[in-house]
Short mmCIF file of C-alpha atoms in Angstrom, two decimals:
data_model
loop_
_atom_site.label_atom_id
_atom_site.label_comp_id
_atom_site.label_asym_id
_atom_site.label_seq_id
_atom_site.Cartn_x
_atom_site.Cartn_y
_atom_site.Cartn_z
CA UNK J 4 9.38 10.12 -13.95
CA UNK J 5 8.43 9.29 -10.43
CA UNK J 6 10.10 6.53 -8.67
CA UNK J 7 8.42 4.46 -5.51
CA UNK J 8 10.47 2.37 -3.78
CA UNK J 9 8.81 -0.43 -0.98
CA UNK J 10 10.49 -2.12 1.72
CA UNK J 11 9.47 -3.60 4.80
CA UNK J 12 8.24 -7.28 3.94
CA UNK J 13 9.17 -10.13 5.27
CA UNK J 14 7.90 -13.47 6.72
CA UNK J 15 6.22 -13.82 9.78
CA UNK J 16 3.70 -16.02 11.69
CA UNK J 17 -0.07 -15.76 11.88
CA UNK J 18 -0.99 -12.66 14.40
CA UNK J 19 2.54 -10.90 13.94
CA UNK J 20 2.90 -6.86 12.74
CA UNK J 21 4.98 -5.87 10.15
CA UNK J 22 4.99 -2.00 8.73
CA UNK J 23 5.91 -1.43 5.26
CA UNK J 24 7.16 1.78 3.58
CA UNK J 25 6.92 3.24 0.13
CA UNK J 26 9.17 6.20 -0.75
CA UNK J 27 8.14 8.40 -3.49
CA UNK J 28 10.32 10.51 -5.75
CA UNK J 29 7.91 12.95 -6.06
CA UNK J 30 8.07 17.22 -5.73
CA UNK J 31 4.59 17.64 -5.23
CA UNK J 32 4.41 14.20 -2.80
CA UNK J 33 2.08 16.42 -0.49
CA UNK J 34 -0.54 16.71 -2.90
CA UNK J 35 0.07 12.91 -3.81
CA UNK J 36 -2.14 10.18 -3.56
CA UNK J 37 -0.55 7.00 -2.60
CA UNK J 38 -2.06 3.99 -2.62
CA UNK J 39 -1.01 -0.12 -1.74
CA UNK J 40 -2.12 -3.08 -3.93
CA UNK J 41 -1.02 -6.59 -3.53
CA UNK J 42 -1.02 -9.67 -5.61
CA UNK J 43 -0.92 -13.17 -4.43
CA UNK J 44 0.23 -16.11 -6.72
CA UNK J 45 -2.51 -16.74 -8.98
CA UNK J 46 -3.86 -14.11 -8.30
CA UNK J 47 -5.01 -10.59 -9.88
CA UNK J 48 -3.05 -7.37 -8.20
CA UNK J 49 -6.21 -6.17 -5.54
CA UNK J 50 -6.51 -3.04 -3.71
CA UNK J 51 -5.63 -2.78 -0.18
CA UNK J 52 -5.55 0.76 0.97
CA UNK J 53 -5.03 4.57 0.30
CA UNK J 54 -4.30 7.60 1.49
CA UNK J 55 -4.95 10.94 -0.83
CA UNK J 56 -4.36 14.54 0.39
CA UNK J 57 -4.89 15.86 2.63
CA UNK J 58 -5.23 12.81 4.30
CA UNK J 59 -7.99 11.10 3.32
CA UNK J 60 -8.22 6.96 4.07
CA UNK J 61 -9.52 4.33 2.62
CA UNK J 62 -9.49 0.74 3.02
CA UNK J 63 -10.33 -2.77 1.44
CA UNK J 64 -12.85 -4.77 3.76
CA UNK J 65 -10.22 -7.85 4.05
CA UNK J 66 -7.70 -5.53 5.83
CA UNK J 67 -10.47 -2.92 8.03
CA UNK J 68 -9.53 -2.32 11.07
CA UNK J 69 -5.82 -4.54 10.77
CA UNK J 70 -3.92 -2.19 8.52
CA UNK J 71 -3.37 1.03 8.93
CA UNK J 72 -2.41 3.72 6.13
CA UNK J 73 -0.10 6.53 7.25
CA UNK J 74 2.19 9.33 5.08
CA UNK J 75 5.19 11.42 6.55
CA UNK J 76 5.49 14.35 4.02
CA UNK J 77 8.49 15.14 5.31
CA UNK J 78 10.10 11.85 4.19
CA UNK J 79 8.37 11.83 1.36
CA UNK J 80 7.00 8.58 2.95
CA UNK J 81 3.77 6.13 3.31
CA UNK J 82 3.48 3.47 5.60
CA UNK J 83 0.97 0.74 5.88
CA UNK J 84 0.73 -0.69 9.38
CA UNK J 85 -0.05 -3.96 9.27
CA UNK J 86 -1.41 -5.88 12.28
CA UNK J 87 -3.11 -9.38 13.04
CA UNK J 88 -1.48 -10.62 10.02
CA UNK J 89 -2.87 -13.77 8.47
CA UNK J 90 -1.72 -16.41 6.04
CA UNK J 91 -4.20 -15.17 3.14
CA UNK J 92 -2.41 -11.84 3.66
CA UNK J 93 0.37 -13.00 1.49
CA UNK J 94 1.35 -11.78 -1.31
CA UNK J 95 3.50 -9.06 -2.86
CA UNK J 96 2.90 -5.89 -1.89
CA UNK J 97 2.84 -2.51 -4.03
CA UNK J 98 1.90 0.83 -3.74
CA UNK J 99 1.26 3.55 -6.40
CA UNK J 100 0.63 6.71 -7.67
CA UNK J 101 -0.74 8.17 -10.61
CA UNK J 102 -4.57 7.25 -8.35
CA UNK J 103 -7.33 7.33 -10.68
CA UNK J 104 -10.71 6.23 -9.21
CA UNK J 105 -13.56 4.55 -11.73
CA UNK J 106 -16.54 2.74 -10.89
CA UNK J 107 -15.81 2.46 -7.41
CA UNK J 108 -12.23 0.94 -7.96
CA UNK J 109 -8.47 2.59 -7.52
CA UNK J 110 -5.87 1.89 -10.24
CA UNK J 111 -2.60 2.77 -10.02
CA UNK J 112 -0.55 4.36 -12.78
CA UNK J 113 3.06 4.64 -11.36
CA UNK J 114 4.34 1.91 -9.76
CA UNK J 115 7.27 0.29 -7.32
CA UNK J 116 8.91 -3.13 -7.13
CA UNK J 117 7.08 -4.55 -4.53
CA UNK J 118 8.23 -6.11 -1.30
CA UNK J 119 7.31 -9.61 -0.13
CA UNK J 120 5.37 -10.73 2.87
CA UNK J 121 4.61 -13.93 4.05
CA UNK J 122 2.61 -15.01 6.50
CA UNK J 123 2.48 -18.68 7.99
CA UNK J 124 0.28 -20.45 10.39
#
């Protein structure tokens, strides 16, 4: 069964960078779409970014041109880049695999913890 494991959140203040990183226990991770949701409280999990192979990005229109997606196959690795943060970018962050892509909309099947990020004004 394939494991992710995030890290990288933290809290910050409005305008601040922080880069988070999702490993993935996975064999064929270079063929491996990876993707990052989030979830705020109150909130259902949304869609923030992904990156399929080979390379392939896509973004959500609340984080264009702030975030950026990135993968290090080597590491086994993806990255989101995360720039101009503001405070609705809060929430817990997640990324996945498993991608499946319906109507439009990414869905995760395989998921990690999730790491924390905070942003205040």
């Amino acid at each position: 069964q394939v494991q992710l494991v995030e890290s990288g959140g933290g809290s910050v203040q409005a305008g601040a960078s922080l880069r988070l990183s999702c490993t993935v226990s996975e064999r064929t991770f270079s063929e491996t779409g990876v993707a990052w949701f989030r979830q705020a409280p109150g909130t259902e999990r949304e869609f923030v970014a992904v990156i399929t192979s080979p390379t392939l990005q896509s973004y959500a229109d609340s984080v264009k041109g702030r975030f950026t997606i990135s993968r290090d196959n080597v590491k086994n690795t993806v990255y989101l880049q995360m720039n101009s943060l503001k405070p609705e970018d809060t929430a817990i962050y997640y990324c996945a695999t498993d991608l499946t892509f319906v109507d439009s909309v990414w869905y995760g099947g395989s998921w990690g913890h999730g790491t924390q990020v905070t942003v205040s004004s």
